[in-house]
Short mmCIF file of C-alpha atoms and ligand atoms in Angstrom, two decimals:
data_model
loop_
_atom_site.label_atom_id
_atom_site.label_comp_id
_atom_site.label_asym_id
_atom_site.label_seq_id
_atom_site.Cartn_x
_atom_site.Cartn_y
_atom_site.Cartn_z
CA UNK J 882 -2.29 -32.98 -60.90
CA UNK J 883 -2.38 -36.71 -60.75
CA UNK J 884 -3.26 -38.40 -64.18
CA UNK J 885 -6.64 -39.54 -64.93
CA UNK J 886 -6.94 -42.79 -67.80
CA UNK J 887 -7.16 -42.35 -71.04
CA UNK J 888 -10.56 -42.32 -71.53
CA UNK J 889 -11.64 -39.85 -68.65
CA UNK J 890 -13.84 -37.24 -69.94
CA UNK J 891 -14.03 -33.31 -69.44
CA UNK J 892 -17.08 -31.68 -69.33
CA UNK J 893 -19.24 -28.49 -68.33
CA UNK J 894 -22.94 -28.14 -67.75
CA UNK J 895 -25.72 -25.98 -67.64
CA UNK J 896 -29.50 -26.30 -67.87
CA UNK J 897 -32.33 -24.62 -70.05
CA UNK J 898 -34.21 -22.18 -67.12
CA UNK J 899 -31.05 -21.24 -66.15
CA UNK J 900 -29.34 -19.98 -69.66
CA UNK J 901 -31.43 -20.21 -72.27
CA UNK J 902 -33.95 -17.40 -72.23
CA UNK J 903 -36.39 -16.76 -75.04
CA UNK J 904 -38.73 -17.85 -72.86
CA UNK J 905 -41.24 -16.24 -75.47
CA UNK J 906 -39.66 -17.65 -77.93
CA UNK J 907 -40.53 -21.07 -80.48
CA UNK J 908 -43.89 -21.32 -79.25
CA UNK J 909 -42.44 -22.23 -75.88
CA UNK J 910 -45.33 -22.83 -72.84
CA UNK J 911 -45.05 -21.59 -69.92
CA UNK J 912 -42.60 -23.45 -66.87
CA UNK J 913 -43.55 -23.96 -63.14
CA UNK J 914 -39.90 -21.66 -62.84
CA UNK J 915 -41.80 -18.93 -65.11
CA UNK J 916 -44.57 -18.63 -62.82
CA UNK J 917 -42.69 -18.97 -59.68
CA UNK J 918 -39.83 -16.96 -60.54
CA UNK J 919 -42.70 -14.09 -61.53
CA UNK J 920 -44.33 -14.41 -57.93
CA UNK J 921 -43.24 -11.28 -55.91
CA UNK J 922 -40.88 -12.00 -53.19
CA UNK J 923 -39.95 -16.12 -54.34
CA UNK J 924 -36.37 -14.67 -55.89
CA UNK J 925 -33.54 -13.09 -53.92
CA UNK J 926 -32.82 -9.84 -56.21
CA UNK J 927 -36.87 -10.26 -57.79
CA UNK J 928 -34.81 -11.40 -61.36
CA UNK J 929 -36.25 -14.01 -63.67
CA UNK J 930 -34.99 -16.43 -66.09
CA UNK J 931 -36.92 -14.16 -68.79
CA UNK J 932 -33.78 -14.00 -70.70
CA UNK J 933 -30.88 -15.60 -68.40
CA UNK J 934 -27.73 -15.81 -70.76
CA UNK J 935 -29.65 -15.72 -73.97
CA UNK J 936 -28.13 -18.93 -75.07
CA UNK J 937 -31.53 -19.18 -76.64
CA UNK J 938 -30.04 -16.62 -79.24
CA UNK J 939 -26.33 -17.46 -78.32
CA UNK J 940 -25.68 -21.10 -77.69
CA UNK J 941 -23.14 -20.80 -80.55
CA UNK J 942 -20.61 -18.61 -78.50
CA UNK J 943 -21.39 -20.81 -75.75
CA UNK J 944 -20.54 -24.16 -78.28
CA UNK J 945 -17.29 -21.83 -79.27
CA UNK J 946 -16.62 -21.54 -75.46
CA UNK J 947 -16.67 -25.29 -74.73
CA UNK J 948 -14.81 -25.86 -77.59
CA UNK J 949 -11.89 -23.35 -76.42
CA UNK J 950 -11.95 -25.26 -72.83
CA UNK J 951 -11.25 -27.80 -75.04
CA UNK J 952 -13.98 -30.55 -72.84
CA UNK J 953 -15.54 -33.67 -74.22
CA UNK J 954 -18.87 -33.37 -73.27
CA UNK J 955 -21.05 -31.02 -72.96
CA UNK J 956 -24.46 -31.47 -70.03
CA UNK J 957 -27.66 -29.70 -71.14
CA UNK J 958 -30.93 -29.82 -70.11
CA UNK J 959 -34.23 -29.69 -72.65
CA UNK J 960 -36.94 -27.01 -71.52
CA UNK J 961 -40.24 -29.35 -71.52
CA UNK J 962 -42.50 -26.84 -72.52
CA UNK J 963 -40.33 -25.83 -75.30
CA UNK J 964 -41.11 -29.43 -76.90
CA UNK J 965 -44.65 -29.75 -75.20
CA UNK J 966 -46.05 -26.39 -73.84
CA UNK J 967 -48.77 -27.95 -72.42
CA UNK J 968 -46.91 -31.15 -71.20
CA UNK J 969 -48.69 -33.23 -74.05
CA UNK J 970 -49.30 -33.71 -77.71
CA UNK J 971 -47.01 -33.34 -80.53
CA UNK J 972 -43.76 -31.85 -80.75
CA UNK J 973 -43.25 -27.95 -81.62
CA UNK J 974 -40.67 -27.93 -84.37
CA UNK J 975 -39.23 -24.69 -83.30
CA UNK J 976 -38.34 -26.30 -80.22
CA UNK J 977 -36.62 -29.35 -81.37
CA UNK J 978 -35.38 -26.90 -84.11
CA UNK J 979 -33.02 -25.25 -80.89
CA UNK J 980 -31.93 -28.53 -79.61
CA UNK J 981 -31.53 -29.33 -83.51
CA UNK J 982 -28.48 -26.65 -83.89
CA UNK J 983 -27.35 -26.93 -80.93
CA UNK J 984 -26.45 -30.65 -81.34
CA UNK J 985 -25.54 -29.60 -85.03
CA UNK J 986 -23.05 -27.13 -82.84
CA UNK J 987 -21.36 -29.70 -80.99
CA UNK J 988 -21.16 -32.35 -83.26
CA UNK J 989 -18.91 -29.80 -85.58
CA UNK J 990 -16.88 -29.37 -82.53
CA UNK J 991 -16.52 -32.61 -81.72
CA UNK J 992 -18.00 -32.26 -78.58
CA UNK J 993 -20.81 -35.15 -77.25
CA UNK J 994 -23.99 -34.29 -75.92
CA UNK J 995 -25.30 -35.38 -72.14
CA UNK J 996 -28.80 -33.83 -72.21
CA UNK J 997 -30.87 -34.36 -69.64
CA UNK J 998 -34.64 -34.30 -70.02
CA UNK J 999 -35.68 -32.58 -67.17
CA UNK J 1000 -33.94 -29.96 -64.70
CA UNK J 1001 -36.82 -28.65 -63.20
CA UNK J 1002 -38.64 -26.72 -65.43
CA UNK J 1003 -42.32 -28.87 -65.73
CA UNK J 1004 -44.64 -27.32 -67.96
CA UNK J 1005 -47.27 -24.99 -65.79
CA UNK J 1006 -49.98 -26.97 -67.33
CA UNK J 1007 -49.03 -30.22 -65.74
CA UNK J 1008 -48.68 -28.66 -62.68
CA UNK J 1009 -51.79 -27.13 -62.75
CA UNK J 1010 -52.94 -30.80 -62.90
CA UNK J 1011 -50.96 -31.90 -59.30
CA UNK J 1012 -47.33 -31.67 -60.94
CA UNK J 1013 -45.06 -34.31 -59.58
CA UNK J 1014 -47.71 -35.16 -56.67
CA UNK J 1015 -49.84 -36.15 -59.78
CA UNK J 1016 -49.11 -40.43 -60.85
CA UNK J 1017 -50.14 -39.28 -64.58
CA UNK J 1018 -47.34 -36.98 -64.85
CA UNK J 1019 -44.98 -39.73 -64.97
CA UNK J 1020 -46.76 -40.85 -67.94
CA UNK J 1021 -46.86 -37.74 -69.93
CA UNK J 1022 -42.77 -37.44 -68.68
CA UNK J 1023 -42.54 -40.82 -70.93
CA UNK J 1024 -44.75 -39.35 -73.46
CA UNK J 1025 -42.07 -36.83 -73.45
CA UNK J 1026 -39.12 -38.88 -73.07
CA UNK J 1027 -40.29 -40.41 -76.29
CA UNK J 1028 -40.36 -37.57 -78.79
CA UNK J 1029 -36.91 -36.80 -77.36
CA UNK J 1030 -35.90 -40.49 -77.78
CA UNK J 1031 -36.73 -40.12 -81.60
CA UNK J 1032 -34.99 -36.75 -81.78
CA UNK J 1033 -31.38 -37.61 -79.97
CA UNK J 1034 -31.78 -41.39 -81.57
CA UNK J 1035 -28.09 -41.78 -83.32
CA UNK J 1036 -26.80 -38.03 -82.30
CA UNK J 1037 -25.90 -38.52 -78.91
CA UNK J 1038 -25.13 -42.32 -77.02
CA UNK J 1039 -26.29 -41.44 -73.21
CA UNK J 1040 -29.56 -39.20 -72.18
CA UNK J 1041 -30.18 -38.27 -68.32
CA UNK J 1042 -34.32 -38.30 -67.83
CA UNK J 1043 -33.77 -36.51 -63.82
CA UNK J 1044 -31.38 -33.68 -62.72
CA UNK J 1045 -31.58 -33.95 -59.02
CA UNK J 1046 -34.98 -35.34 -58.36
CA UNK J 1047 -34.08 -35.02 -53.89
CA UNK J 1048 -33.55 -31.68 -54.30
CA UNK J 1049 -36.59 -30.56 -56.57
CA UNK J 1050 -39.17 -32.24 -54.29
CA UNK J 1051 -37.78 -31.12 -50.81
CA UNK J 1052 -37.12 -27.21 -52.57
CA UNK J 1053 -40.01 -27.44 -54.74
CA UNK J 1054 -42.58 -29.35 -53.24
CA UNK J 1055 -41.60 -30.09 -49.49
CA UNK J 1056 -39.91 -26.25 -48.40
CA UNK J 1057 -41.22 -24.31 -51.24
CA UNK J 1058 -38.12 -22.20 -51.88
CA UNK J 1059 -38.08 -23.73 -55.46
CA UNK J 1060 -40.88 -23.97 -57.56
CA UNK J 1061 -43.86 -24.81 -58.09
CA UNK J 1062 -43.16 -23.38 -54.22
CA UNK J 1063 -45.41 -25.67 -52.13
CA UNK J 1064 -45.05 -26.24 -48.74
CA UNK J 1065 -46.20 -30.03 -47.91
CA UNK J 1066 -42.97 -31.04 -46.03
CA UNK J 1067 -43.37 -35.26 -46.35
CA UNK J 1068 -46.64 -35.17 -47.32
CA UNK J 1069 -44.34 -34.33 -50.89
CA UNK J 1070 -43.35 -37.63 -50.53
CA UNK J 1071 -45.51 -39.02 -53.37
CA UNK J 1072 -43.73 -36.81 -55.70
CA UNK J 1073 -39.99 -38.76 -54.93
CA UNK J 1074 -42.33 -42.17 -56.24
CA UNK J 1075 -43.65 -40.33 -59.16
CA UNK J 1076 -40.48 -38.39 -60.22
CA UNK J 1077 -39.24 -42.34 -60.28
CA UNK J 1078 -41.94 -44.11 -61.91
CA UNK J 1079 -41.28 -41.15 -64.55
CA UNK J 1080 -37.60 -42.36 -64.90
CA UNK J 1081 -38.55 -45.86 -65.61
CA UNK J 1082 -40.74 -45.31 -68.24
CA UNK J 1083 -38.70 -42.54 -69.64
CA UNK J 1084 -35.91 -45.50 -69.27
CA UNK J 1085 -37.75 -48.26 -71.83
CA UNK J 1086 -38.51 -45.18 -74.59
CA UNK J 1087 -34.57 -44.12 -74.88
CA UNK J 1088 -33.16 -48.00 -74.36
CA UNK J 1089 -36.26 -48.81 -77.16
CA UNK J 1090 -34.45 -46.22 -79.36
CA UNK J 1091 -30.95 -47.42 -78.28
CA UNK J 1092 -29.89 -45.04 -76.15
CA UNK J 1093 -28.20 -44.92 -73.00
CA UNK J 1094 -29.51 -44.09 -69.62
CA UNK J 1095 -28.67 -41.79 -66.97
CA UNK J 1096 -29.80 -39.77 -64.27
CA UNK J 1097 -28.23 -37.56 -61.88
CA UNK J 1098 -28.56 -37.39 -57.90
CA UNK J 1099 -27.37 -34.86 -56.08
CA UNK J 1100 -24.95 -36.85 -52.65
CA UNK J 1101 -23.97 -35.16 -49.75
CA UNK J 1102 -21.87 -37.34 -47.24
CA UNK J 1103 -23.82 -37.04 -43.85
CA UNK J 1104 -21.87 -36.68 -40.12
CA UNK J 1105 -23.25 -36.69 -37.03
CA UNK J 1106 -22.61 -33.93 -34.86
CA UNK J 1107 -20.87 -35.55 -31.88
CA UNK J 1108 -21.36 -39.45 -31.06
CA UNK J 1109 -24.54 -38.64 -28.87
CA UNK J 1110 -26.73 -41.21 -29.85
CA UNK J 1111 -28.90 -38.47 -31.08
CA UNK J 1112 -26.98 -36.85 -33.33
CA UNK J 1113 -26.39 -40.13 -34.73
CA UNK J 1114 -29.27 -41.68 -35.36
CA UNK J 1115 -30.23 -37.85 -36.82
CA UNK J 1116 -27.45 -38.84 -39.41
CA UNK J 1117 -28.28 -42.07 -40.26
CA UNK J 1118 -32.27 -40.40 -41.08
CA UNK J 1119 -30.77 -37.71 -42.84
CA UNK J 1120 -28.88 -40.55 -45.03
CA UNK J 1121 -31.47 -42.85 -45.93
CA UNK J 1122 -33.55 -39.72 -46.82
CA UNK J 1123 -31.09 -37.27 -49.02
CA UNK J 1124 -28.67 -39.77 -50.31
CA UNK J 1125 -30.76 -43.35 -50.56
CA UNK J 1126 -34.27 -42.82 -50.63
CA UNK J 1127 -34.10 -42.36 -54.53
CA UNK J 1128 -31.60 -44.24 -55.28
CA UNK J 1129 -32.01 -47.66 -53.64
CA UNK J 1130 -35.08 -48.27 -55.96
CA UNK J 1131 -33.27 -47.92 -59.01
CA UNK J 1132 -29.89 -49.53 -57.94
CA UNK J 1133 -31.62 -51.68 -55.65
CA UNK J 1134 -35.23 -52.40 -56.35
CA UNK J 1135 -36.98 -51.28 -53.20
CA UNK J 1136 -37.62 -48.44 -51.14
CA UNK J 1137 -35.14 -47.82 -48.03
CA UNK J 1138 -36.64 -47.84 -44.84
CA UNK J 1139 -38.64 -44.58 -43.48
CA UNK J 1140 -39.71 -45.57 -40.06
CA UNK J 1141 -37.16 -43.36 -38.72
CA UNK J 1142 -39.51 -41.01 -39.72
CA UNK J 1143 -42.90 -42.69 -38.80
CA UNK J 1144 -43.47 -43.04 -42.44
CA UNK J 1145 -45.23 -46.16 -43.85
CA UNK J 1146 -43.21 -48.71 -45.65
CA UNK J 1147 -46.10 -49.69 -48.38
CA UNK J 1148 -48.16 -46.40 -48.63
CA UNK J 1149 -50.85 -46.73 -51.45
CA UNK J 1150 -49.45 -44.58 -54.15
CA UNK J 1151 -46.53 -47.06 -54.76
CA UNK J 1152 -48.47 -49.56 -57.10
CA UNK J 1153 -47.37 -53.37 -57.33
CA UNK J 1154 -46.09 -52.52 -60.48
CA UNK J 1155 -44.20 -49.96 -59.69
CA UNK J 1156 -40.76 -50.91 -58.31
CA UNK J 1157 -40.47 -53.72 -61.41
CA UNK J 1158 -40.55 -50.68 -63.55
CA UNK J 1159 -37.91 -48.57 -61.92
CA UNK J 1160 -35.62 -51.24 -60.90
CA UNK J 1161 -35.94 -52.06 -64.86
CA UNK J 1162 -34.82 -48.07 -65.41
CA UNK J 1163 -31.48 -48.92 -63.62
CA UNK J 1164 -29.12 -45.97 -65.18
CA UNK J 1165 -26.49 -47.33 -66.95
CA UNK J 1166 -24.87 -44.13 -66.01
CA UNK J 1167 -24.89 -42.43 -62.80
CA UNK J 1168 -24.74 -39.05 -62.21
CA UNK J 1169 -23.14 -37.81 -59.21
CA UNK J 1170 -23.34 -33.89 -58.50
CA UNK J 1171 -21.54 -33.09 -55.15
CA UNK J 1172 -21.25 -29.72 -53.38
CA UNK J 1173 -20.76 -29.86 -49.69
CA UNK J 1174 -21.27 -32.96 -46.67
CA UNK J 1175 -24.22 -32.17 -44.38
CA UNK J 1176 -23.86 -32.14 -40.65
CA UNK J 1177 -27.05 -33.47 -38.64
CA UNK J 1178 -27.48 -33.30 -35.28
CA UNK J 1179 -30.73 -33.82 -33.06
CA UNK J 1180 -33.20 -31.55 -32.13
CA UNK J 1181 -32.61 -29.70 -28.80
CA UNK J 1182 -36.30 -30.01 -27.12
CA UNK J 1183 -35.36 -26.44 -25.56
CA UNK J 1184 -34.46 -24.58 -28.82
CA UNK J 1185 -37.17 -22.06 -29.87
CA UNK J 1186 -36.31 -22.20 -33.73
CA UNK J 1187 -34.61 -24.59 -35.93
CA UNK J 1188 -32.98 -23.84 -39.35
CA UNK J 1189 -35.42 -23.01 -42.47
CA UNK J 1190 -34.02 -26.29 -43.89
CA UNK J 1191 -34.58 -28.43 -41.07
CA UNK J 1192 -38.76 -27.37 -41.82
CA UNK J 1193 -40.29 -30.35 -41.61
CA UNK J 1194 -37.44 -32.81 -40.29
CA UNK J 1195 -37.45 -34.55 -36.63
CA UNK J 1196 -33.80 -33.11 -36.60
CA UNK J 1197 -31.25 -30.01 -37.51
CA UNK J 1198 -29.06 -29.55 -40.51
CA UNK J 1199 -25.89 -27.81 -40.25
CA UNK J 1200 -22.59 -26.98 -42.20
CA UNK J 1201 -19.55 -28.12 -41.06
CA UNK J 1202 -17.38 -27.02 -38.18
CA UNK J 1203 -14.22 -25.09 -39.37
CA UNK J 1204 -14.28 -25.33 -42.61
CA UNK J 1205 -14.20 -22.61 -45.18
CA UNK J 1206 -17.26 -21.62 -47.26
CA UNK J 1207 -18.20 -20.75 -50.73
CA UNK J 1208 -20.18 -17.17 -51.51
CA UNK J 1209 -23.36 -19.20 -50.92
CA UNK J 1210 -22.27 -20.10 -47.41
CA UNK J 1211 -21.74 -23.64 -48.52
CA UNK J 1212 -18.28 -25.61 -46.68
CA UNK J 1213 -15.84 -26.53 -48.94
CA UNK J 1214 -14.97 -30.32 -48.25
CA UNK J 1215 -13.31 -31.41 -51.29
CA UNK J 1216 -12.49 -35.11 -49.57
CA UNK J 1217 -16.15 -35.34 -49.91
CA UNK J 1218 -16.15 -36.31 -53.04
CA UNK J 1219 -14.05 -38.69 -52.64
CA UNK J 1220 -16.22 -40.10 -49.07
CA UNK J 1221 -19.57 -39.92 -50.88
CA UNK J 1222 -18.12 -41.89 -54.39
CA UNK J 1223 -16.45 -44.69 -52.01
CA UNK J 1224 -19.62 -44.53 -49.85
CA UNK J 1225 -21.51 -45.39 -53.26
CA UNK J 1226 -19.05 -48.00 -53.94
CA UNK J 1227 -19.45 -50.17 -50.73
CA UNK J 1228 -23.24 -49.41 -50.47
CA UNK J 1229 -24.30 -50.56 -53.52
CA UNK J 1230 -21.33 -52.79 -54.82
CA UNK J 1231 -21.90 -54.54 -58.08
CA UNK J 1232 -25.24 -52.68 -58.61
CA UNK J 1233 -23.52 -49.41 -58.96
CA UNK J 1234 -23.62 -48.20 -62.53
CA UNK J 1235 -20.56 -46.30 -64.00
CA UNK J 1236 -20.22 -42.81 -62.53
CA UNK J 1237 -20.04 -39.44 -64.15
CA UNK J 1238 -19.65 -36.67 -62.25
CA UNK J 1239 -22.44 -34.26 -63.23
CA UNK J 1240 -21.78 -31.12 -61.14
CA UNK J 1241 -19.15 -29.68 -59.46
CA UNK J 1242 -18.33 -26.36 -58.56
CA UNK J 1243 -19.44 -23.29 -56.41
CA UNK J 1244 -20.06 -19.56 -56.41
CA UNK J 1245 -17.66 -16.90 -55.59
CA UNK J 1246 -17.92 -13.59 -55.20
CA UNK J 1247 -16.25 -11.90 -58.52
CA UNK J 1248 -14.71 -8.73 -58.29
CA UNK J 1249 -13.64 -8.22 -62.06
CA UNK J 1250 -10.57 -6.20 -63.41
CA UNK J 1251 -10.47 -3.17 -65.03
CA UNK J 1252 -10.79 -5.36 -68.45
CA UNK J 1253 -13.49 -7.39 -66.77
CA UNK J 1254 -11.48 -10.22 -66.42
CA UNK J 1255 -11.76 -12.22 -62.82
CA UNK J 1256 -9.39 -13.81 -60.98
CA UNK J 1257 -10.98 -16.06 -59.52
CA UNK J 1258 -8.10 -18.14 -57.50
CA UNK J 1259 -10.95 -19.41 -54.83
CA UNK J 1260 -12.82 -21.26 -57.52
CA UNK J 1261 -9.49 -22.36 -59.16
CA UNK J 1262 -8.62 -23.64 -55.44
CA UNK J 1263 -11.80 -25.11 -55.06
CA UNK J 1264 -11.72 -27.30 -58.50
CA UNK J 1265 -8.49 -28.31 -57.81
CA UNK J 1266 -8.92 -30.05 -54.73
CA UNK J 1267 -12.22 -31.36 -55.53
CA UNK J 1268 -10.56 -32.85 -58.80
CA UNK J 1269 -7.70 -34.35 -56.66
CA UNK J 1270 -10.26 -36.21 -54.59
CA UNK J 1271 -12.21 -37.41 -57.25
CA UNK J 1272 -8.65 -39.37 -58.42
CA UNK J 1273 -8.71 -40.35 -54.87
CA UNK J 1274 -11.60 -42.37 -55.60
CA UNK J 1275 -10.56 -43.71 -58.70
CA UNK J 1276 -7.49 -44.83 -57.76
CA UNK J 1277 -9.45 -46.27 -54.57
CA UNK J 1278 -11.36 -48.27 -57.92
CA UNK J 1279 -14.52 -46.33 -58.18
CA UNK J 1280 -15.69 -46.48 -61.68
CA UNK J 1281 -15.89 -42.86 -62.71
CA UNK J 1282 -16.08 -41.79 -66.13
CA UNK J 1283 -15.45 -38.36 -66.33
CA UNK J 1284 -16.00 -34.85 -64.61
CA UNK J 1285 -18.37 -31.94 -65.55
CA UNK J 1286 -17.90 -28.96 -63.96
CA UNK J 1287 -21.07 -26.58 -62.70
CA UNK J 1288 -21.17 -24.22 -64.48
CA UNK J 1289 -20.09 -23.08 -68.13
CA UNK J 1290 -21.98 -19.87 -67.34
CA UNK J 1291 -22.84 -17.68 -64.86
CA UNK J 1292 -26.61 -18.05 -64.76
CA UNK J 1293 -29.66 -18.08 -63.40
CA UNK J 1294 -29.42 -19.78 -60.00
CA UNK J 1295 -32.57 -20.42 -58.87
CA UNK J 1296 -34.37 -18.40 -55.87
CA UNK J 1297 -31.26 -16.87 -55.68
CA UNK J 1298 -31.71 -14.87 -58.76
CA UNK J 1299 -27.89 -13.83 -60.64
CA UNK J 1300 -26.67 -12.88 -56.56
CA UNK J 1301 -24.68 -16.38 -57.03
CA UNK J 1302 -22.04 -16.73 -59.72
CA UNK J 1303 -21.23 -20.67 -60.25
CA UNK J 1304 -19.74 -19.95 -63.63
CA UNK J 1305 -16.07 -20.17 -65.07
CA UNK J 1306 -17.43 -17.93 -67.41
CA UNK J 1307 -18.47 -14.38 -66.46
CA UNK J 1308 -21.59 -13.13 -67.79
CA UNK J 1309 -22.53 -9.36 -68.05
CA UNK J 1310 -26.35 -9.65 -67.74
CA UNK J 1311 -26.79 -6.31 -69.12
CA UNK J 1312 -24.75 -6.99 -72.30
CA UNK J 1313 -24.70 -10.79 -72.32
CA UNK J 1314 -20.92 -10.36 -73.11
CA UNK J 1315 -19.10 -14.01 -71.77
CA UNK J 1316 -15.91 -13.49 -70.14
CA UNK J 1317 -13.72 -16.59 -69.69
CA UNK J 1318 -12.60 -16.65 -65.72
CA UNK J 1319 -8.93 -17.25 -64.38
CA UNK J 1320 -10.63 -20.60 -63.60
CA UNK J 1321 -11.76 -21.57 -67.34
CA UNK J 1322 -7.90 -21.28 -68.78
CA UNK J 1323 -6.74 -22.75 -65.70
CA UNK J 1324 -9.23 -25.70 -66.37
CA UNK J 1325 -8.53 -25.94 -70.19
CA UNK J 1326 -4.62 -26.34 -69.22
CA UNK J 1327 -5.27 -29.15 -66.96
CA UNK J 1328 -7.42 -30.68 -69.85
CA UNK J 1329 -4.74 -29.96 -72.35
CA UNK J 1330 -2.41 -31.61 -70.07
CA UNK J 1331 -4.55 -34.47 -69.98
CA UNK J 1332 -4.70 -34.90 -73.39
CA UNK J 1333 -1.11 -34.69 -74.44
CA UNK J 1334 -0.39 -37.14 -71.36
CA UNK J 1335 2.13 -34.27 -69.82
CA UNK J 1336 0.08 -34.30 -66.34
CA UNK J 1337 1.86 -35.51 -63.57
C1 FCB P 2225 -27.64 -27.95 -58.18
C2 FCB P 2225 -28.51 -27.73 -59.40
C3 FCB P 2225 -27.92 -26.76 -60.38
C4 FCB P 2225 -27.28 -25.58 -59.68
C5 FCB P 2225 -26.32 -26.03 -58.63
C6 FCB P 2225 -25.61 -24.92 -57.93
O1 FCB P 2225 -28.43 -28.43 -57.14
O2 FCB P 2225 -28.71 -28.96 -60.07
O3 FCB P 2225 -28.93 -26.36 -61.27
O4 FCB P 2225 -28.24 -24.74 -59.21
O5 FCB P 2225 -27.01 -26.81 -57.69
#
């Protein structure tokens, strides 16, 4: 392995629906991912999140864990309605109480804390009010932001406010394969603005308190399918919308252009205000989470049916041609790390924000030992080469702090219920016994290696 400098940084991540559990627990309100996940036929295997990994009761063999992999950081998310069940009003003390030893967990390990405020998991109430589609909920996400701003104040130096804020409106709010489940395909689109406006505000409370900001997109590098002009100008849509329509506000300080789509360039529910406040929100830390490049191609006018995920779109999504997937079906493109982070590079130049790589990783399917233990050489493959690109793009001078993989833990992984295991950690959802993976020793060597400068 190629060496990183000095001050790269190691990481793993998970986030609260997906470990933590307790759901019942600390006066905790109920989540949109409660509700959904409790909706007959929304989740693959009909699981819940009800008690995930129990890191609710067991986030101190999880801190032992990271500690073991030996990683710098360590990439959370808070449950909202753990802190506000009902979206608003005062703090619950048992909540911050969790949060409260966790931190106390990782600071005795030396580990720092990336939390992010929100991965998903709105409070029902606030939902039950218009959720995301809703301009007020970006107010009570700063009303939020600010009781955590007082609580990680002088503990930790960078909070996220978004995990992914693409990928919860077009699962959540535009497909409905994620909850709250709703099925508005662009008419969602209010909810990108609003998840924003929610950033920036979120963005004055933790700079007011002196903390750092970040938030965390998810990028997939988009190819046409051949060099039709179709397929092309498919790709270039499918690019604005996944990879820039959220992100040229905040890097950039306006909204990319739609018209691709038909879509209005000034619709109402952006106020005049609005874009000030965002642009002023620009992360001082980008997350990146990459898992695969994207494929578009245009529609067919004699094709019956188009993929699920193409609901909505004047075009087709596909994988890619030839290459290998993970369990989930997903191609394994580890060069497109390194395309999207140079892609960032050159599109935004000067106005890109240092870089850490939020998630990385993908599911396999385990087949443990006799002793339980898996040997999991595909996800050991996979991290490797993804790793190797992501020096690519450093050495190619992309500012990149550091590299968290997805996940610590097997977990919860979304609609797909615990069919998908992300984890270099196994979990035994029965017991909640944690099995370090092939992949988690071969991850702390590399680390180690790091550390003691032996890579080469
Ligand atoms: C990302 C999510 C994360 C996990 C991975 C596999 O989109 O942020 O929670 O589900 O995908």
């Amino acid at each position: 392995m190629p060496r990183f400098p000095a001050a790269f940084r190691w990481g793993a991540g998970t986030s609260s629906y997906q470990v933590e559990g307790g759901v019942h627990e600390g006066g905790r309100g109920e989540s949109v991912w409660d509700r959904f996940a409790h909706t007959e036929g929304t989740i693959l295997d009909a699981s819940t999140g009800d008690e995930a990994c129990d890191s609710y009761h067991r986030y101190a063999e999880d801190v032992r864990l990271l500690a073991e992999l030996g990683v710098d950081v360590y990439r959370f998310s808070v449950a909202w309605p753990r802190i506000q069940p009902e979206g608003t009003g005062p703090a619950v003390k048992a909540g911050l109480d969790y949060y409260d030893r966790l931190l106390d967990g990782l600071a005795e390990r030396g580990i720092a804390a990336v939390p992010t405020l929100y991965h998903w998991d709105l409070p029902q109430a606030l939902e039950d009010q218009g959720g995301w589609l809703s301009r007020e909920t970006a107010y009570r996400f700063a009303e939020y932001a600010a009781i955590m701003a007082d609580f990680f104040a002088g503990r930790v130096e960078t909070v996220h406010t978004l995990n992914e804020p693409f990928i919860h409106l077009a699962l959540g709010y535009a497909l409905g394969t994620h909850a709250p489940g709703r099925t508005l395909g662009f008419e969602a689109l209010p909810g990108a603005h609003h998840q924003l406006l929610g950033h920036g505000l979120a963005a004055a409370e933790l700079r007011a308190r002196g903390l750092r900001v970040g938030l965390a997109h998810n990028y997939t590098p988009v190819r046409a399918a051949s060099s039709a002009p179709a397929d092309i100008a498919a790709a270039h849509a499918y690019d604005v919308l996944h990879n820039r329509v959220l992100t040229d506000p905040l890097l950039l300080g306006r909204y990319a252009d739609l018209s691709f789509f038909g879509l209005d360039d000034a619709p109402e529910y952006v106020h005049p205000e609005d874009l000030g406040i965002i642009a002023a929100g620009r992360p001082d830390e980008l997350g990146v989470n990459y898992y695969n490049p994207t494929t578009a191609a245009g529609l067919d006018p004699l094709a019956s049916s188009n993929s699920p995920l193409s609901f909505g779109l004047p075009f087709e999504l596909r994988g890619v041609e030839g290459a290998e997937v993970t369990a989930f079906g997903w191609p394994i493109v580890p060069d497109g790390l390194r395309e999207i982070l140079v892609t960032l590079k050159d599109r935004y130049g000067d106005a890109l924000p240092p870089i850490l790589v939020t998630e990385n990783g993908c599911s396999t399917v385990d087949a443990p030992d006799p002793d339980g233990v898996v040997h999991d050489e595909a996800r050991i493959a996979f991290l490797d080469g993804h790793i190797r690109a992501l020096h690519e793009a450093v050495e190619a001078g992309v500012d990149v702090a550091g590299y968290v993989v997805w996940t610590l833990l097997d977990n919860f992984e979304w609609d797909q219920g615990y069919q998908q295991r992300f984890g270099i950690v196994r979990v035994d959802f029965d017991t909640f016994a944690r099995t370090p993976k092939d992949s988690f020793h071969w991850l702390r060597a590399l680390i180690a290696e790091h550390r003691t400068g032996s890579a080469d």
